[in-house]
Coordinates of C-alpha atoms and ligand atoms in Angstrom, one line a residue:
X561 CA -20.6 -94.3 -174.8
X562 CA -18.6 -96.0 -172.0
X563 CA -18.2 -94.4 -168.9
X564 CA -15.5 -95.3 -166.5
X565 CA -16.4 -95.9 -162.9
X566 CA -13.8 -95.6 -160.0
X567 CA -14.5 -95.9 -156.3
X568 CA -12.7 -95.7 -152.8
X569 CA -14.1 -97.0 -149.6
X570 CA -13.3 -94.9 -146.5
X571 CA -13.1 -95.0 -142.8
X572 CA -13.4 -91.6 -141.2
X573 CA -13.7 -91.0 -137.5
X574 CA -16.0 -88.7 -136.2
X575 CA -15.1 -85.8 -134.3
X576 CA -16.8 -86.7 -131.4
X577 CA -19.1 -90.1 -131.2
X578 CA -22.6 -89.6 -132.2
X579 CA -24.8 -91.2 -129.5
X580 CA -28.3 -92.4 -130.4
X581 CA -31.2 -94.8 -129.2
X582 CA -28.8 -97.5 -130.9
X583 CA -26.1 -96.7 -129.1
X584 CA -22.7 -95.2 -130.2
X585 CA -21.4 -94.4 -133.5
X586 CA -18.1 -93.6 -133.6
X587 CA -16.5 -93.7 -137.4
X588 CA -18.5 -93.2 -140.9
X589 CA -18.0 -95.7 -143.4
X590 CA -18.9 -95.1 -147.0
X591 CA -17.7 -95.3 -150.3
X592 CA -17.1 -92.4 -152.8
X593 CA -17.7 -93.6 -156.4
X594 CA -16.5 -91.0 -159.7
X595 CA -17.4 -91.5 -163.1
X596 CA -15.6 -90.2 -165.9
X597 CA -16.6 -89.8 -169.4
X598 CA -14.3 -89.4 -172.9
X599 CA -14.0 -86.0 -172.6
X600 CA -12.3 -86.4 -169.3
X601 CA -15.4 -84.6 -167.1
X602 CA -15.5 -86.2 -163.9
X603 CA -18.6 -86.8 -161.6
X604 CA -19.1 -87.7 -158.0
X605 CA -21.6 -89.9 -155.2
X606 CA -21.3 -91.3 -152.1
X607 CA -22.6 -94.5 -150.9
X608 CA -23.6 -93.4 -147.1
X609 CA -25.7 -96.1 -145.9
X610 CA -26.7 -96.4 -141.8
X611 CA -25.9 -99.2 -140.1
X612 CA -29.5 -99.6 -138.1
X613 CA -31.5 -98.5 -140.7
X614 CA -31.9 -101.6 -142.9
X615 CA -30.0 -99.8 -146.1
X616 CA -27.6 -102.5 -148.2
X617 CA -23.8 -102.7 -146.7
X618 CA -21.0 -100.9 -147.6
X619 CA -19.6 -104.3 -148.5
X620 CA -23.0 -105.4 -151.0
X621 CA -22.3 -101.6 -152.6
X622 CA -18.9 -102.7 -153.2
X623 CA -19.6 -105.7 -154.5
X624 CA -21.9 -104.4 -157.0
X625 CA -19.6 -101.9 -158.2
X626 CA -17.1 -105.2 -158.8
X627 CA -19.8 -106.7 -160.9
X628 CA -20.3 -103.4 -162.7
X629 CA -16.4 -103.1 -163.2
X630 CA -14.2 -100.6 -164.4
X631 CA -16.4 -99.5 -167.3
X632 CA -20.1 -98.5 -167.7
X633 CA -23.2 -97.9 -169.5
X634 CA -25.7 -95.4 -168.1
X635 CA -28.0 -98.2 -168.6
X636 CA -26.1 -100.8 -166.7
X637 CA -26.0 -98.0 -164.0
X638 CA -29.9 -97.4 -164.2
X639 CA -30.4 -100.8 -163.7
X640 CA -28.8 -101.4 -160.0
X641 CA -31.3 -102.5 -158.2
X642 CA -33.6 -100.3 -155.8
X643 CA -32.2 -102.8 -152.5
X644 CA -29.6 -101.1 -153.1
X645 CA -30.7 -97.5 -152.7
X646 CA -27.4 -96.2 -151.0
X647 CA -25.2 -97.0 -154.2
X648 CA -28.4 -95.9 -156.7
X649 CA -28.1 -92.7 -155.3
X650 CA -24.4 -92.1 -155.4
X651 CA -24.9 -93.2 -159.3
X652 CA -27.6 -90.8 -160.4
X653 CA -25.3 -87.9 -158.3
X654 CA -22.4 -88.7 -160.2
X655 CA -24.1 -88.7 -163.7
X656 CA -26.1 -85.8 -162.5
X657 CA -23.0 -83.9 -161.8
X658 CA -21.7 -84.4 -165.2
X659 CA -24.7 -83.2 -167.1
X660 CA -25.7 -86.8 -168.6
X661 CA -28.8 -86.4 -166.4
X662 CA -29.8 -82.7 -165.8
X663 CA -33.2 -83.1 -163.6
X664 CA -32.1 -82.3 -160.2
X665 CA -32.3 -78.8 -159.8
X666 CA -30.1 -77.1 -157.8
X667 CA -32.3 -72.9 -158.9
X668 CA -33.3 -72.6 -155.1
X669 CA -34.0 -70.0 -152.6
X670 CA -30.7 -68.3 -151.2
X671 CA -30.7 -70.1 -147.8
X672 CA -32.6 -72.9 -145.7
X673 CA -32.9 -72.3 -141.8
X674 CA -31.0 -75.6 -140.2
X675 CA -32.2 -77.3 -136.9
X676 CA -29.7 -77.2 -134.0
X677 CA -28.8 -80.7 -132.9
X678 CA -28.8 -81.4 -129.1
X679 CA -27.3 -83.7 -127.2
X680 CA -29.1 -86.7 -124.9
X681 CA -30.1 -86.1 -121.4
X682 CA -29.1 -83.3 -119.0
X683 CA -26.2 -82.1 -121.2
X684 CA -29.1 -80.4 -123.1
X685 CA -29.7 -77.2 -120.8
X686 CA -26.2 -76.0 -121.3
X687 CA -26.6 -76.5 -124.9
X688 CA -29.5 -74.2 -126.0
X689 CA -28.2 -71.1 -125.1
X690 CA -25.0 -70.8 -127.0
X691 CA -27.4 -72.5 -130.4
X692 CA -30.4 -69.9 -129.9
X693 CA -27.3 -66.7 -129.6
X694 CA -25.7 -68.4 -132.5
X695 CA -29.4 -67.4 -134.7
X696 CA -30.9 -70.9 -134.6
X697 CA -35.1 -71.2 -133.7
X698 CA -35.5 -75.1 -134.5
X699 CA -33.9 -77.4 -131.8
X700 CA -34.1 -81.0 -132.4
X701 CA -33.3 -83.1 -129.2
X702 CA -32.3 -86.6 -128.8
X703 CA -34.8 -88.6 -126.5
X704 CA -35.3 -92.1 -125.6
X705 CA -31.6 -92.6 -124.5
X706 CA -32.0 -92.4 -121.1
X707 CA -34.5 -92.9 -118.2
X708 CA -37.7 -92.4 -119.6
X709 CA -39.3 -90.2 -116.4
X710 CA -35.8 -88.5 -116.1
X711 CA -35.7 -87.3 -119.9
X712 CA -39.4 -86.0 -119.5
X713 CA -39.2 -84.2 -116.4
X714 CA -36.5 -82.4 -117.9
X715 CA -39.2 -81.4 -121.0
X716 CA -40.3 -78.0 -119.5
X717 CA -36.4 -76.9 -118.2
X718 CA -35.6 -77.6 -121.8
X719 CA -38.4 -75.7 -123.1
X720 CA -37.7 -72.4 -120.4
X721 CA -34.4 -72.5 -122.4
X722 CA -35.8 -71.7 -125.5
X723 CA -36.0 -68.6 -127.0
X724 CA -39.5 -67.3 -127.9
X725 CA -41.4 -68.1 -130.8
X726 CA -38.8 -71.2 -131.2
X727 CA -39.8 -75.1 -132.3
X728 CA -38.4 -77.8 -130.7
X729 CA -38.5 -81.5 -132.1
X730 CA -37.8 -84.5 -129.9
X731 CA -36.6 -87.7 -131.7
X732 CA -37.2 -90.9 -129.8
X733 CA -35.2 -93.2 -132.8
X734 CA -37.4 -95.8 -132.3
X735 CA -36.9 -96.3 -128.7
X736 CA -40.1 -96.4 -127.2
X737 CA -43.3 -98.9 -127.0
X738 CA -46.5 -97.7 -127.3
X739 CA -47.5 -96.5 -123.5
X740 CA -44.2 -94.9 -123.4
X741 CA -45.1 -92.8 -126.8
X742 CA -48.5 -92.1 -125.4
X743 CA -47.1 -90.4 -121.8
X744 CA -44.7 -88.6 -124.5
X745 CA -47.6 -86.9 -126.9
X746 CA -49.4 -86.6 -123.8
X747 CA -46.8 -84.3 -122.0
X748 CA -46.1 -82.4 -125.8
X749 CA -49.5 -81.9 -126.7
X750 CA -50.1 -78.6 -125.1
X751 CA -45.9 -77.5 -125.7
X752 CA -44.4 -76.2 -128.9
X753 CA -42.8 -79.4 -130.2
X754 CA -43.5 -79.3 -133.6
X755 CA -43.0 -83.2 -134.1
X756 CA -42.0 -86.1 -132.2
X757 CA -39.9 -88.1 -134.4
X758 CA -40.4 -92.0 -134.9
X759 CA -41.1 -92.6 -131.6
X760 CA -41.8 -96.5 -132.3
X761 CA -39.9 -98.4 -134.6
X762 CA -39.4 -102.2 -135.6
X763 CA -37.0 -103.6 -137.9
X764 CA -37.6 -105.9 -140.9
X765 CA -35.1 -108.8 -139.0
X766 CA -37.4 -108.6 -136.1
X767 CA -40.4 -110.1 -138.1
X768 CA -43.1 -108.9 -140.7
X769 CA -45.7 -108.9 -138.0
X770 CA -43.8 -106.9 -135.5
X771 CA -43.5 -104.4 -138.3
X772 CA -46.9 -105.0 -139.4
X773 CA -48.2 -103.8 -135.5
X774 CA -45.2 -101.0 -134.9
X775 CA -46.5 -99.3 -137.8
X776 CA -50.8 -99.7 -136.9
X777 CA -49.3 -98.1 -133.5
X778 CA -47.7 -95.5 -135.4
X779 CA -51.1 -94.5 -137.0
X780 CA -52.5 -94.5 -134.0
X781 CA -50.7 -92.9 -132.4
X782 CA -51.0 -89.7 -135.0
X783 CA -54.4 -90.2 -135.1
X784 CA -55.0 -89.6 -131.3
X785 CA -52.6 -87.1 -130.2
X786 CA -51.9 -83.6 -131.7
X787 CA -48.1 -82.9 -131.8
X788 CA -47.2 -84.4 -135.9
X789 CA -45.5 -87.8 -135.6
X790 CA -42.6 -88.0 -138.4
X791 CA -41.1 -91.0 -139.7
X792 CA -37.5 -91.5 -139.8
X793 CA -36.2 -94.9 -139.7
X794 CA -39.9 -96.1 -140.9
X795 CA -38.6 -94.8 -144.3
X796 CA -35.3 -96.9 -145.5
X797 CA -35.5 -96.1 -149.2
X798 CA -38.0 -95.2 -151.9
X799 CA -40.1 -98.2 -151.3
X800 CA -41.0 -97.3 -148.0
X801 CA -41.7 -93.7 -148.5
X802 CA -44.0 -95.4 -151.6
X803 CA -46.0 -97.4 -149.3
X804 CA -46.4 -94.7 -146.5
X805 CA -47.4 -92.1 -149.5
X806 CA -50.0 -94.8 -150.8
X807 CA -51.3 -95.5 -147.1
X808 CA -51.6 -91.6 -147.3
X809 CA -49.7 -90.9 -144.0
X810 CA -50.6 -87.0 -143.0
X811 CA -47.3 -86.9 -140.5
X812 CA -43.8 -85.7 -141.6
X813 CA -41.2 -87.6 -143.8
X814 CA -38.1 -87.3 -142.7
X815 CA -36.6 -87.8 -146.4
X816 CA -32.4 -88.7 -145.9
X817 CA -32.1 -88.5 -149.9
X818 CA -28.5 -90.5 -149.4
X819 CA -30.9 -93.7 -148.5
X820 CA -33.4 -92.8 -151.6
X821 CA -31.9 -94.5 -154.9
X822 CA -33.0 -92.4 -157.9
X823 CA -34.6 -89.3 -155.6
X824 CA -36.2 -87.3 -158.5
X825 CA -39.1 -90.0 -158.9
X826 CA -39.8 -90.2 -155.2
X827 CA -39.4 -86.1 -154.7
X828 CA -42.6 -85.7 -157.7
X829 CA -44.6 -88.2 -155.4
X830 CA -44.2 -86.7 -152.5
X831 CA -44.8 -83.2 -153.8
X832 CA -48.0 -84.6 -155.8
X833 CA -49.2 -85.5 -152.1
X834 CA -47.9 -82.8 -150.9
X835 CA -46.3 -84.3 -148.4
X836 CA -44.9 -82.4 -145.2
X837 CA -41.2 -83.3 -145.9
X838 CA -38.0 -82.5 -143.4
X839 CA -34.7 -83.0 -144.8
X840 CA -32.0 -84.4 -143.4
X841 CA -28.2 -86.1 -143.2
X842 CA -27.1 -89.6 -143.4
X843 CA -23.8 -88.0 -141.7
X844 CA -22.2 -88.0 -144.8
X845 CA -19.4 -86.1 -146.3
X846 CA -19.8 -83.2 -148.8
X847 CA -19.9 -85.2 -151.9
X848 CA -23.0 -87.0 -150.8
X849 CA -24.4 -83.3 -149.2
X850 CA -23.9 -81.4 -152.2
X851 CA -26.8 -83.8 -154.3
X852 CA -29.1 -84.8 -151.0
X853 CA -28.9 -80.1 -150.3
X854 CA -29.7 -79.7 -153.8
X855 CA -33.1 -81.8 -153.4
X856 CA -34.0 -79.9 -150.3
X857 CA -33.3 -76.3 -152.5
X858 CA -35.5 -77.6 -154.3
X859 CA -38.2 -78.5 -152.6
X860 CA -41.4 -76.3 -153.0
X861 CA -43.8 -78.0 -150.2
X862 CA -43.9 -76.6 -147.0
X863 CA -40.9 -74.9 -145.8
X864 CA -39.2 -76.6 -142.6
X865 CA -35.7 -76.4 -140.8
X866 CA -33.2 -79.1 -142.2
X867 CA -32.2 -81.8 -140.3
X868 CA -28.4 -81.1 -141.8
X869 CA -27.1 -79.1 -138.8
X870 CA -24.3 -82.0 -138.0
X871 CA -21.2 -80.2 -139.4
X872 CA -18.5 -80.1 -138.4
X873 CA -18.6 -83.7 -138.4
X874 CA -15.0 -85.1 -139.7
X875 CA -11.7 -84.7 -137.6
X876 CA -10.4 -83.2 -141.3
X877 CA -12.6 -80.5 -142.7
X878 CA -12.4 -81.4 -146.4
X879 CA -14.9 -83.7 -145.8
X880 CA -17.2 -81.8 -143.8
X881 CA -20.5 -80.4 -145.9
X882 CA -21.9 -76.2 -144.7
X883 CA -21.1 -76.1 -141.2
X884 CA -23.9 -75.9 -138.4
X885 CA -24.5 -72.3 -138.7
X886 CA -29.0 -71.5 -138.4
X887 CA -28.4 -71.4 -141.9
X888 CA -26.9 -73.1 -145.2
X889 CA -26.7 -70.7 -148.5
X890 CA -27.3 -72.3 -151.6
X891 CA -24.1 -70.7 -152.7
X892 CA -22.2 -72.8 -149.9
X893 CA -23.7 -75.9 -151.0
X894 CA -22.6 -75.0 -155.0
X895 CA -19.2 -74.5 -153.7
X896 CA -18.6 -77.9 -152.1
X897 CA -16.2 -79.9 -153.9
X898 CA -16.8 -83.4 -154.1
X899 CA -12.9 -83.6 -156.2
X900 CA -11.5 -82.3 -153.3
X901 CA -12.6 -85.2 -150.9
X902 CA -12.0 -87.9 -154.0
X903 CA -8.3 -86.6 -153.8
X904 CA -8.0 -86.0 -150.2
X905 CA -9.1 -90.2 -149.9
X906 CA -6.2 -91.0 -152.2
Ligands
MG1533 MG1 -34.2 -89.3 -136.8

């Protein structure tokens, strides 16, 4: 039976630019795709790739939604290829939503605890404070922006801000080399940071072997320090996360399930290794939340915050996904409405 297959690309600004290792990011560009069977039930994904992170283009997504055209097979829809692991997601969603594919589970405990995001540099210490009143105990703090001696020196002021019994992640985004990893595990090794994440990082267009050494330095790097390294932009879709599983990484996976293609085949791999698995955003609106939430509710590894403490993200609300509270509730992720952001893009 045919399925019909719209989509809408949007352009939405961020409420305030979201400054990284690669710079800043000041608008989210995505597509929302619906599919909509005979009886007229509608359901909904979102292509939500990240510029720096190797995914396919918005504009190869939309191409391939040309090629597919205006109406579908569930077939022709399972057989996108895995490059393009953005739109694959956004597929399997929208037939998940509609009940033609009923295997992500969305039975999950009644809340997750959320990491609090902070910001770069010295704007940090003013930060924690206000986040550690507001209930949260997991801080995740963006390093390798600035000044390498400047951002650790502030380490310990950052960690006297904590409250106790708190975790705090540091993620580097790629932006260091090896001797500037090592003074960082150094310093952590004897602090409660409960991972350092990807502090080295090479990109496919900077060569196989560059990769190739980036990820030996990675290894050892977790092999000679004790502070977990996790991998973030080391793992741009189900491939990757494959390979890493196969070269039986003991750090964490960050797991962004927006970049994952089909997720349920990846998910059963990863909890056959039992894999240490952190959750997390692709900054993208509630329709592509509501399917990458439901993966971490149901998740039965090792319980750790989510990386999804980035609403409110959008300058209008109907796009946002739970806001940034130490908590999401399974109900609020139920409630999101992925209709209402299809019609709000009209
Ligand atoms: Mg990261």
């Amino acid at each position: 039976m045919p399925l019909r297959l719209f989509h809408r690309r949007y352009t939405l600004p961020f409420r305030a630019p979201v400054r990284t290792a690669h710079g800043v990011w000041v608008e989210r560009i995505g597509l929302v795709v619906r599919l909509q069977d005979e009886g007229g039930r509608v359901g909904h994904g979102e292509v939500a790739p990240i510029p720096w992170f190797g995914t396919e283009t918005v504009e190869e997504a939309e191409a391939a939604l040309g090629v597919l055209g205006e109406w579908v097979t569930p077939e022709q829809l399972a057989a996108v290829p895995a490059e393009l692991g953005c739109l694959r997601f956004a597929l399997v969603a929208a037939l998940a939503e509609f009940g033609k594919d009923e295997r992500i589970n969305t039975d999950a405990p009644p809340y997750l605890p959320v990491a609090a995001l902070l910001p770069a540099g010295r704007a940090v210490l003013a930060q924690i404070a206000p986040k550690a009143e507001l209930g949260f105990r997991t801080f995740k703090w963006k390093v390798g922006v600035g000044d390498l001696a400047d951002e650790l020196s502030l380490l310990d002021d950052v960690i006297a801000e904590l409250p106790s019994g708190s975790k705090l992640r540091l993620d580097a985004n790629g932006a260091w080399d090896r001797r500037q990893a090592e003074k960082w595990l150094d310093r952590a090794a004897e602090r409660p940071i409960e991972f350092i994440e990807q502090p080295c990082f090479a990109q496919a267009s900077e060569g196989a072997a560059l990769v190739r050494r980036t990820e030996d330095v990675l290894r050892g790097l977790a092999g000679s320090f004790p502070t977990p390294i996790a991998l973030d932009e080391s793992l741009v879709g189900s491939g990757d996360v494959e390979r890493w599983l196969a070269a039986d990484w003991r750090g964490v996976f960050v797991i962004k399930p927006a970049l994952l293609g089909d997720p349920v085949p990846v998910m059963a791999r990863l909890a056959t290794a039992k894999a240490d698995v952190v959750f997390s955003s692709a900054l993208e609106t509630a329709v592509g939340a509501k399917p990458a939430l439901g993966l971490a509710f149901a998740w039965t590894g090792k319980p750790r915050a989510l990386g999804f403490g980035v609403w409110p993200l959008f300058n209008e609300s109907v796009f946002d996904g739970p806001f940034g509270a130490p908590f999401i509730r399974s109900e609020d992720v139920k409630r999101l409405n992925p209709e209402a952001v299809w019609i709000a893009l009209n």
